[in-house]
XYZ file of N, CA and C in Angstrom:
744
model
N 104.175 273.448 13.091
C 103.177 273.722 14.114
C 101.589 272.439 13.649
N 102.478 272.074 12.074
C 101.208 270.928 12.058
C 101.564 269.741 12.859
N 102.739 269.600 12.734
C 103.262 268.537 13.503
C 102.841 268.844 15.120
N 102.957 269.801 15.601
C 101.915 269.862 17.101
C 100.631 269.664 17.021
N 99.983 270.118 15.951
C 98.531 270.072 15.723
C 98.400 267.979 15.475
N 99.066 267.709 14.688
C 99.171 266.192 14.873
C 99.103 265.630 16.335
N 100.398 266.029 16.934
C 100.518 265.436 18.517
C 99.019 265.507 19.537
N 98.793 266.764 19.146
C 97.855 267.188 20.211
C 96.564 266.450 19.930
N 95.509 266.578 18.535
C 94.785 265.188 17.880
C 95.472 264.226 18.290
N 96.280 263.363 18.374
C 96.711 261.892 18.790
C 96.786 261.473 19.952
N 96.740 262.554 21.303
C 96.634 262.134 22.639
C 95.317 261.894 22.592
N 94.386 262.330 22.023
C 93.153 261.929 21.693
C 92.739 261.054 20.972
N 92.920 260.851 19.746
C 92.691 259.690 18.861
C 93.807 259.184 18.515
N 94.405 258.764 18.783
C 95.617 257.919 18.119
C 96.405 258.568 17.259
N 97.253 257.727 16.586
C 97.523 258.655 14.880
C 99.165 258.902 15.654
N 100.018 259.148 14.399
C 101.212 259.400 14.693
C 101.478 261.299 14.317
N 102.430 261.828 15.102
C 103.192 263.190 14.976
C 104.181 262.748 14.767
N 104.759 263.072 13.333
C 106.101 263.483 12.661
C 105.711 264.651 11.423
N 106.850 265.080 11.124
C 106.847 265.496 10.087
C 106.381 264.751 8.854
N 106.468 264.010 8.377
C 105.296 263.112 7.387
C 104.461 262.677 7.467
N 103.748 262.325 8.422
C 102.822 262.554 9.083
C 101.932 263.302 8.318
N 102.694 264.989 8.650
C 101.927 266.224 8.827
C 102.225 266.409 7.306
N 103.134 266.403 6.531
C 103.248 267.037 5.082
C 101.687 265.457 4.136
N 101.659 264.418 4.942
C 100.440 263.610 4.172
C 99.532 263.913 4.594
N 99.067 265.093 5.920
C 97.921 265.332 6.050
C 97.680 266.625 4.959
N 98.630 267.395 4.898
C 98.528 268.299 3.847
C 98.097 267.742 2.743
N 98.313 266.820 2.255
C 98.462 266.211 1.085
C 96.919 265.235 0.345
N 95.773 264.938 1.595
C 94.799 265.000 1.661
C 93.762 265.920 1.685
N 94.359 267.195 1.757
C 93.122 268.248 1.697
C 93.013 268.729 0.279
N 91.995 269.534 0.128
C 92.142 270.398 -1.159
C 92.876 270.501 -1.886
N 93.477 270.640 -2.887
C 94.833 271.217 -3.580
C 95.535 270.944 -2.493
N 96.171 270.087 -2.095
C 97.062 269.456 -1.310
C 98.461 269.000 -1.856
N 98.559 268.739 -3.452
C 99.721 268.630 -4.064
C 100.170 270.021 -3.593
N 99.248 270.955 -4.627
C 100.093 272.455 -4.872
C 100.456 272.884 -3.668
N 99.513 272.601 -2.567
C 99.935 273.046 -1.202
C 101.705 272.402 -0.686
N 101.682 270.917 -1.073
C 102.757 270.295 -0.660
C 103.851 270.851 -1.762
N 103.839 271.317 -2.715
C 104.835 271.639 -3.848
C 105.592 273.256 -3.360
N 104.765 273.667 -2.673
C 104.870 275.188 -1.988
C 105.376 274.683 -0.722
N 104.843 274.207 0.205
C 105.699 273.541 1.221
C 107.453 273.049 0.858
N 107.657 272.400 -0.132
C 108.818 271.766 -0.472
C 109.312 273.169 -0.838
N 108.732 273.947 -1.491
C 110.133 275.532 -2.405
C 109.977 275.832 -0.791
N 109.381 275.776 0.049
C 109.590 276.370 1.443
C 110.704 275.579 2.097
N 110.928 274.662 2.361
C 111.824 273.863 2.369
C 112.964 273.891 2.076
N 113.183 274.177 0.397
C 114.555 274.547 0.139
C 115.070 275.989 0.284
N 114.029 276.909 0.667
C 114.715 277.964 1.035
C 115.306 277.979 2.659
N 114.585 276.953 3.438
C 115.059 277.001 4.843
C 116.497 276.336 4.687
N 116.688 275.188 3.831
C 117.923 274.141 3.320
C 118.926 275.576 2.979
N 118.379 276.466 1.996
C 119.464 277.753 1.307
C 119.819 278.144 2.423
N 118.890 279.037 3.873
C 119.698 279.360 4.707
C 120.183 278.796 5.852
N 119.889 277.795 5.908
C 120.956 276.402 6.693
C 122.535 276.875 6.156
N 122.171 276.529 4.643
C 123.776 276.717 4.000
C 124.617 278.303 4.280
N 123.864 279.402 3.912
C 124.306 280.197 4.420
C 124.781 280.393 5.870
N 124.198 280.000 7.093
C 124.547 279.851 8.116
C 125.933 279.375 8.285
N 125.858 277.825 7.961
C 126.633 276.608 7.706
C 128.254 276.954 7.301
N 128.037 277.472 5.660
C 129.132 276.976 4.826
C 129.322 278.939 4.564
N 128.496 279.428 4.489
C 128.676 280.596 4.320
C 129.073 281.772 5.293
N 128.743 281.118 6.330
C 128.877 281.959 7.907
C 128.203 283.424 7.805
N 126.694 283.078 7.756
C 125.647 284.215 7.670
C 125.900 285.055 9.088
N 125.468 284.232 10.310
C 125.590 284.954 11.265
C 127.186 285.263 11.964
N 128.238 285.348 11.268
C 129.428 285.580 11.249
C 129.942 285.351 12.892
N 130.031 283.617 12.939
C 131.318 283.199 13.999
C 132.711 283.172 13.640
N 133.126 283.269 15.023
C 134.572 283.418 14.845
C 135.154 282.189 14.487
N 136.362 281.978 14.582
C 137.254 280.852 14.370
C 137.411 279.691 15.218
N 136.487 279.837 16.508
C 136.537 278.807 17.486
C 136.285 277.608 16.992
N 136.422 276.375 18.374
C 135.990 274.951 18.076
C 134.168 274.932 18.301
N 134.093 275.775 19.546
C 132.508 275.846 19.123
C 131.822 276.475 18.672
N 132.347 277.886 17.476
C 131.928 277.950 16.439
C 131.817 277.131 14.790
N 132.892 276.379 14.967
C 132.721 275.139 13.942
C 131.721 274.242 14.352
N 131.364 273.442 15.477
C 130.347 272.996 15.748
C 129.494 273.552 15.554
N 128.769 274.617 15.670
C 127.391 275.205 15.551
C 127.223 275.098 14.685
N 128.137 275.431 13.444
C 128.007 275.100 12.014
C 128.414 273.835 11.195
N 128.611 273.126 11.805
C 128.522 271.434 11.823
C 127.306 271.198 11.694
N 126.468 271.573 12.975
C 124.811 271.351 13.512
C 124.302 271.749 12.420
N 124.538 273.053 12.580
C 123.566 273.848 10.851
C 123.271 273.066 9.826
N 124.483 272.497 9.122
C 124.989 271.873 8.325
C 124.400 270.278 8.537
N 123.902 269.308 9.628
C 123.456 268.597 9.400
C 121.913 268.917 9.096
N 121.491 270.039 9.629
C 119.953 270.199 9.866
C 119.923 270.654 8.136
N 120.365 271.558 7.170
C 120.561 271.767 6.439
C 120.373 270.169 5.310
N 121.254 269.228 5.707
C 120.685 267.647 4.862
C 119.553 267.345 5.846
N 118.752 267.181 6.960
C 117.763 266.330 7.614
C 116.709 267.411 6.540
N 116.141 268.938 6.582
C 115.395 269.565 5.817
C 115.785 269.348 4.356
N 116.664 269.045 3.622
C 116.702 268.363 1.899
C 115.907 267.235 2.176
N 116.201 265.906 2.654
C 115.183 265.149 2.996
C 113.840 265.115 2.796
N 113.417 265.842 3.641
C 112.091 266.443 3.790
C 111.251 266.926 2.308
N 112.098 267.893 1.945
C 112.017 268.500 0.720
C 111.599 267.387 -0.718
N 112.868 266.662 -0.197
C 112.456 266.116 -1.403
C 111.303 264.764 -1.696
N 111.110 264.135 0.151
C 109.669 263.816 0.467
C 109.013 264.399 -0.659
N 108.916 266.196 0.017
C 107.284 266.958 -0.189
C 107.090 266.798 -2.025
N 108.305 267.177 -2.312
C 108.279 266.848 -4.197
C 107.447 265.649 -4.343
N 108.093 264.637 -3.834
C 107.880 263.022 -4.420
C 106.529 263.239 -4.371
N 105.653 263.266 -2.928
C 104.320 263.159 -3.104
C 103.499 264.055 -3.609
N 104.000 265.289 -4.235
C 103.452 266.587 -5.235
C 103.121 265.950 -6.405
N 104.406 265.243 -6.751
C 104.212 265.345 -7.989
C 103.772 263.621 -8.629
N 103.359 263.284 -7.499
C 102.547 261.867 -7.686
C 103.608 260.740 -7.788
N 104.843 260.761 -7.305
C 105.943 259.603 -7.600
C 106.153 258.705 -6.616
N 105.961 259.426 -5.254
C 106.441 259.463 -4.096
C 106.898 257.874 -3.659
N 107.944 258.147 -2.967
C 108.441 256.531 -2.872
C 108.024 255.360 -1.859
N 107.492 256.163 -0.640
C 106.961 255.652 0.781
C 108.136 255.624 1.787
N 109.368 256.420 0.969
C 110.718 256.772 2.104
C 110.207 257.239 3.425
N 111.080 257.339 3.993
C 110.734 258.760 5.015
C 111.797 259.708 4.572
N 111.981 261.297 5.555
C 112.530 261.865 5.429
C 112.643 262.543 6.812
N 114.059 263.865 6.942
C 113.942 263.835 7.999
C 114.727 263.069 8.773
N 114.829 263.288 10.560
C 115.356 262.480 11.364
C 115.259 260.973 11.428
N 114.120 260.630 10.991
C 113.886 258.962 10.766
C 114.515 258.496 9.623
N 114.397 259.497 8.603
C 115.268 258.677 7.679
C 116.518 258.600 7.604
N 117.006 259.287 8.188
C 118.583 259.916 8.922
C 118.810 258.566 9.755
N 118.048 258.375 10.333
C 118.604 256.836 11.681
C 118.470 255.816 10.802
N 117.410 255.397 9.911
C 116.934 254.150 9.045
C 118.240 253.963 8.274
N 118.739 255.132 7.473
C 120.116 254.941 6.856
C 121.057 254.141 7.534
N 121.407 255.158 8.836
C 122.688 255.038 9.592
C 122.281 253.015 9.790
N 121.100 252.923 10.523
C 121.096 251.829 10.646
C 121.016 250.493 9.519
N 120.960 250.885 8.413
C 121.281 249.711 7.437
C 123.011 249.384 6.765
N 123.607 250.723 7.531
C 124.929 250.702 7.117
C 125.875 249.755 7.468
N 126.864 249.310 7.498
C 127.682 248.709 8.331
C 127.997 249.135 9.517
N 128.411 248.644 10.931
C 128.728 249.007 12.239
C 127.103 250.319 12.451
N 126.391 249.980 11.762
C 124.811 250.867 11.541
C 124.655 251.530 12.945
N 124.822 250.646 13.879
C 124.017 250.853 15.480
C 125.173 252.220 15.936
N 126.598 251.721 15.584
C 127.508 252.765 16.255
C 127.196 254.228 15.671
N 127.320 253.965 14.204
C 126.799 255.052 13.445
C 125.438 256.000 14.026
N 124.907 254.972 13.938
C 123.604 256.077 14.824
C 123.146 256.592 15.899
N 124.394 256.048 16.778
C 124.674 255.984 18.197
C 125.240 257.655 18.325
N 126.517 257.687 17.448
C 127.093 259.109 16.923
C 125.527 260.178 16.525
N 124.872 259.961 15.444
C 124.029 260.563 15.147
C 123.026 261.019 16.455
N 123.037 260.048 17.141
C 121.977 260.573 18.459
C 122.791 261.797 19.682
N 124.039 261.077 19.676
C 124.650 262.056 20.396
C 124.797 263.121 19.846
N 124.629 263.233 18.630
C 124.836 264.792 17.562
C 123.366 265.663 18.034
N 122.165 264.869 18.082
C 120.867 265.193 18.312
C 120.646 265.805 19.695
N 121.202 265.042 20.534
C 121.091 265.163 22.077
C 121.826 266.012 22.619
N 123.089 266.613 22.009
C 123.906 267.917 22.105
C 123.107 268.892 21.131
N 122.294 268.713 19.898
C 121.740 269.682 18.934
C 120.484 269.834 20.378
N 119.902 268.950 20.616
C 118.466 269.322 21.636
C 118.731 269.863 22.561
N 120.490 269.828 23.239
C 120.297 270.810 24.750
C 120.720 271.817 24.419
N 121.564 272.199 23.136
C 121.619 274.001 23.102
C 120.532 274.192 22.685
N 119.659 273.554 21.793
C 118.451 274.422 21.668
C 117.600 275.110 22.653
N 117.462 273.963 23.914
C 117.034 274.365 25.268
C 117.568 274.962 26.118
N 118.841 275.508 25.394
C 119.757 276.418 26.374
C 119.720 278.145 25.770
N 119.488 277.551 24.297
C 119.008 278.860 23.722
C 117.784 279.854 24.137
N 116.883 278.874 24.369
C 115.680 279.245 25.006
C 115.812 279.972 26.296
N 116.509 278.993 27.202
C 116.723 279.309 28.887
C 117.305 280.688 28.901
N 118.726 280.631 28.176
C 119.343 281.587 28.248
C 118.792 282.958 27.854
N 118.271 282.633 26.959
C 117.886 283.709 26.113
C 118.736 284.591 24.643
N 119.290 283.540 24.461
C 120.427 283.984 23.522
C 119.880 284.133 21.957
N 119.197 283.576 21.527
C 118.383 284.033 20.564
C 117.829 285.541 20.354
N 118.107 286.070 21.455
C 117.765 288.196 21.276
C 118.810 288.686 20.563
N 119.836 287.904 20.487
C 120.837 288.742 19.905
C 121.116 288.544 18.593
N 120.189 287.918 18.217
C 119.844 287.780 16.618
C 118.113 288.341 16.404
N 117.526 288.570 16.793
C 116.236 289.153 16.794
C 115.895 290.566 17.236
N 115.075 291.448 16.906
C 114.528 292.632 16.844
C 113.426 292.850 17.515
N 112.792 292.201 18.555
C 112.145 291.903 19.145
C 111.585 293.619 19.943
N 112.343 294.337 19.798
C 111.309 295.308 21.054
C 111.370 294.819 22.532
N 110.343 295.269 22.503
C 109.835 295.276 24.288
C 108.795 294.368 24.223
N 108.800 293.276 23.268
C 106.799 292.238 23.027
C 107.394 291.428 23.956
N 107.030 291.427 25.055
C 107.213 290.234 26.157
C 106.790 289.033 25.629
N 105.239 288.913 25.362
C 104.886 287.761 25.120
C 105.212 286.986 23.885
N 105.568 287.470 22.852
C 106.555 286.704 21.736
C 107.907 286.132 22.568
N 108.369 286.898 23.166
C 109.475 286.813 23.801
C 109.569 285.562 24.364
N 108.426 285.753 25.741
C 107.961 284.001 26.411
C 107.714 283.156 25.494
N 107.327 283.100 24.638
C 106.544 281.977 23.210
C 107.799 281.483 22.747
N 108.939 282.356 22.498
C 110.336 282.046 21.919
C 110.893 280.830 22.878
N 111.092 281.268 23.894
C 111.410 280.862 24.822
C 111.265 279.065 25.370
N 109.406 278.897 25.305
C 108.828 277.957 25.409
C 108.891 277.356 24.344
N 109.049 277.826 23.262
C 109.148 276.540 21.761
C 110.155 276.170 21.631
N 111.500 276.969 22.166
C 113.197 276.773 21.966
C 112.942 275.526 23.101
N 112.776 275.122 24.435
C 112.682 274.192 25.061
C 112.409 273.511 24.800
N 111.087 273.453 24.593
C 110.003 272.175 23.764
C 110.907 271.251 22.937
N 111.155 272.554 21.716
C 111.973 271.540 20.871
C 113.067 271.021 20.954
N 113.506 271.802 21.636
C 114.950 270.399 22.580
C 114.902 269.610 23.033
N 113.982 269.632 24.022
C 113.739 268.742 24.958
C 113.191 266.963 23.899
N 112.200 267.682 22.932
C 111.922 266.291 21.735
C 113.205 265.956 21.043
N 114.468 266.780 20.895
C 115.746 266.486 20.580
C 116.615 265.866 20.548
N 116.483 265.709 22.148
C 116.835 265.051 23.751
C 116.485 263.379 23.120
N 115.346 263.288 22.910
C 114.572 262.112 22.549
C 114.949 261.433 21.430
N 115.529 262.312 20.501
C 115.331 261.245 19.238
C 117.216 260.479 19.212
N 117.466 260.407 20.213
C 118.310 259.283 20.434
C 117.868 258.033 20.958
N 116.749 258.215 20.872
C 116.238 256.501 20.981
C 116.914 256.108 19.973
N 116.917 256.718 18.825
C 116.693 255.904 17.226
C 118.013 255.595 17.610
N 118.888 255.392 18.220
C 120.634 254.851 18.478
C 120.294 253.535 19.181
N 119.124 253.211 19.983
C 118.948 252.371 20.706
C 117.866 251.435 19.886
N 117.460 251.553 18.777
C 116.364 251.092 18.350
C 116.983 249.897 16.764
N 116.579 248.674 17.094
C 117.123 247.815 16.676
C 116.679 247.810 15.174
N 115.158 248.063 15.229
C 114.661 248.390 13.833
C 114.685 249.799 13.079
N 115.416 249.527 12.279
C 115.433 251.103 12.033
C 114.643 251.987 11.232
N 113.536 250.711 10.992
C 112.321 251.194 10.519
C 110.864 251.913 11.644
N 111.210 251.741 12.563
C 110.997 252.067 14.154
C 111.630 253.462 14.462
N 112.541 253.778 13.681
C 113.698 254.528 14.683
C 113.683 256.076 14.355
N 113.369 256.658 15.376
C 113.817 258.556 15.242
C 113.136 259.464 14.831
N 112.155 259.314 14.745
C 110.666 260.297 14.420
C 110.706 261.011 15.512
N 109.788 262.189 15.669
C 109.269 263.000 16.480
C 108.262 262.429 17.431
N 107.058 261.657 16.499
C 106.344 260.443 16.944
C 106.981 259.208 18.172
N 108.102 259.310 17.859
C 109.078 258.267 19.027
C 109.431 258.836 19.484
N 109.364 260.286 19.840
C 110.394 261.078 20.831
C 108.765 261.512 22.055
N 107.913 261.374 21.356
C 106.776 261.962 21.830
C 106.039 260.600 22.791
N 106.224 259.622 21.589
C 105.812 258.538 22.579
C 106.655 257.923 23.652
N 108.163 258.201 23.688
C 108.740 258.095 25.101
C 108.247 258.616 25.935
N 107.896 260.010 25.985
C 107.495 261.312 26.922
C 106.223 260.450 27.361
N 105.684 259.922 26.407
C 103.743 259.569 27.115
C 104.506 258.470 28.133
N 105.536 257.784 27.962
C 105.377 256.736 29.584
C 106.109 257.156 30.278
N 106.488 258.585 30.217
C 107.356 259.128 31.274
C 106.215 258.914 32.821
N 106.561 259.413 33.839
C 105.688 259.738 35.112
C 104.634 260.784 34.375
N 103.724 260.896 34.627
C 102.778 262.058 34.722
C 103.113 262.285 32.980
N 103.345 261.455 32.410
C 103.228 261.345 30.736
C 102.304 262.307 30.197
N 101.358 262.164 30.222
C 100.211 262.758 29.292
C 100.082 263.964 29.966
N 100.561 264.301 30.913
C 100.519 265.845 30.896
C 101.367 266.557 30.503
N 102.604 266.046 30.206
C 104.055 266.077 29.606
C 103.832 266.299 28.241
N 103.186 264.932 27.732
C 102.776 264.839 26.449
C 102.202 266.293 25.328
N 101.272 266.483 26.474
C 100.400 267.849 25.871
C 101.337 269.142 26.176
N 102.140 269.047 27.131
C 103.198 270.671 27.533
C 104.441 270.610 26.457
N 105.149 269.349 25.864
C 105.800 269.267 24.774
C 105.078 269.799 23.205
N 103.668 268.852 22.968
C 103.332 269.440 21.716
C 102.292 270.668 21.981
N 101.933 270.888 22.785
C 101.928 272.898 22.785
C 103.017 273.349 22.241
N 104.106 273.199 23.123
C 105.415 274.061 23.126
C 106.126 273.564 21.275
N 105.767 272.491 20.888
C 106.117 272.703 19.054
C 105.608 273.189 18.343
N 103.858 273.769 18.860
C 103.344 275.375 18.535
C 103.714 276.128 18.341
N 104.768 276.459 19.740
C 105.154 277.835 20.542
C 106.398 277.868 19.561
N 107.141 276.502 19.145
C 108.243 276.382 18.242
C 108.050 277.092 16.814
N 107.085 276.695 16.575
C 106.625 277.053 14.939
C 106.263 278.422 14.751
N 105.985 278.889 16.058
C 105.747 280.234 15.991
C 107.084 280.927 16.293
N 108.078 280.540 17.311
C 108.920 281.189 17.018
C 109.507 281.315 15.413
N 109.715 280.275 15.192
C 109.739 280.130 13.513
C 109.656 281.884 12.894
N 108.424 281.575 13.058
C 107.630 282.628 12.136
C 108.363 284.240 12.583
N 108.568 283.971 13.718
C 108.804 285.169 14.126
C 110.164 285.913 14.343
N 111.237 284.795 13.779
C 112.466 284.998 13.388
C 112.626 285.103 11.897
N 111.761 284.224 10.775
C 111.166 284.779 9.845
C 111.155 286.421 9.406
N 110.195 287.038 10.396
C 109.916 288.647 10.311
C 111.432 289.257 10.960
N 111.868 288.756 12.059
C 112.412 289.892 13.186
C 113.731 289.005 12.888
N 113.906 288.400 12.067
C 115.804 287.951 12.205
C 116.200 289.013 11.425
N 117.439 289.351 12.054
C 118.527 290.262 11.683
C 119.471 289.237 11.225
N 120.186 289.754 9.540
C 120.718 288.787 9.182
C 121.779 289.540 8.239
N 123.041 289.555 9.041
C 124.515 289.853 8.037
C 125.386 289.492 7.429
N 125.456 290.085 6.409
C 126.039 289.594 4.994
C 126.636 289.258 4.916
N 127.677 287.461 4.779
C 128.572 287.233 5.453
C 129.910 287.672 4.578
N 130.903 288.077 4.728
C 132.249 288.594 4.017
C 132.280 287.819 2.828
N 132.479 288.215 1.667
C 133.072 286.971 0.912
C 134.689 286.364 1.148
N 135.595 287.065 1.626
C 136.837 286.061 2.438
C 136.715 285.364 2.972
N 135.415 285.382 3.871
C 134.988 283.830 4.698
C 134.703 282.698 4.186
N 133.628 283.285 2.849
C 133.920 282.216 1.692
C 134.380 281.866 1.072
N 134.846 282.399 0.366
C 136.199 282.041 -0.870
C 137.841 281.955 -0.165
N 138.104 282.902 1.004
C 139.520 282.626 0.966
C 140.039 283.935 0.615
N 141.209 284.474 1.056
C 141.574 285.859 0.612
C 142.539 285.886 -0.794
N 142.730 284.535 -1.248
C 143.798 284.019 -2.363
C 142.927 284.046 -3.383
N 141.186 283.248 -3.048
C 140.945 283.450 -4.322
C 140.288 284.857 -4.853
N 139.757 285.427 -3.669
C 139.170 287.452 -3.824
C 140.261 287.675 -4.811
N 141.889 287.493 -3.931
C 143.072 288.153 -5.364
C 142.799 287.655 -6.629
N 142.258 286.671 -6.866
C 142.579 286.072 -8.083
C 141.563 286.857 -8.788
N 140.533 286.827 -8.547
C 138.982 287.440 -8.821
C 139.080 288.480 -9.575
N 140.092 289.616 -8.382
C 140.136 290.989 -8.314
C 141.483 291.402 -9.481
N 142.300 290.326 -9.442
C 143.017 290.450 -10.686
C 142.416 289.691 -12.092
N 141.473 289.104 -12.274
C 141.003 288.943 -13.389
C 140.261 289.932 -14.117
């Protein structure tokens, strides 16, 4: 939601709208370091949730190829948000390295490796697929299987709008794969800048920026109404390991 606010204000006064800039904006507020540290802890909690979904299979996916791809994407999300958490703690404790977290840092790292452009291209494809899946989850309302919203239609519409908007922004992250300078690759602000260059870009920019706020609301809704199924121990450790534990 901070990123969305920065995006809306940047459409009038300039500036960047990405996760790093949002954390920097928090740092500039009264008790900024304290707030940033609390956000870092929250990000670690989100990383733990993504690990529970991907490694521990908290959503009880089956053993199909599609399910493993979904879990792999969730594991990649955990890595991304771990980068943001590290950045938040660095700035909170006053020893920030000036580096980047999130998608931008991932793209910069990829571009600096041997065959970096091809590696960044593969990451870009993953981000496109992830964005498309996110948007599709909103359009088809598949997210409802994990939420207990009841008959709250306004919340439902906000969730759909947020997921589709975040999916569109995720698709534009593939811009990083074709950016030669890794210092300019792969942030939300790059994706929004691309949107602004399209026909009727100013209107589209504002629609997507507000959509990011809706995505923030969706995450708050999910935090409150998410149905969490405890993963079976056998799915995490394997039946052989469980038998060994029982015998011990």
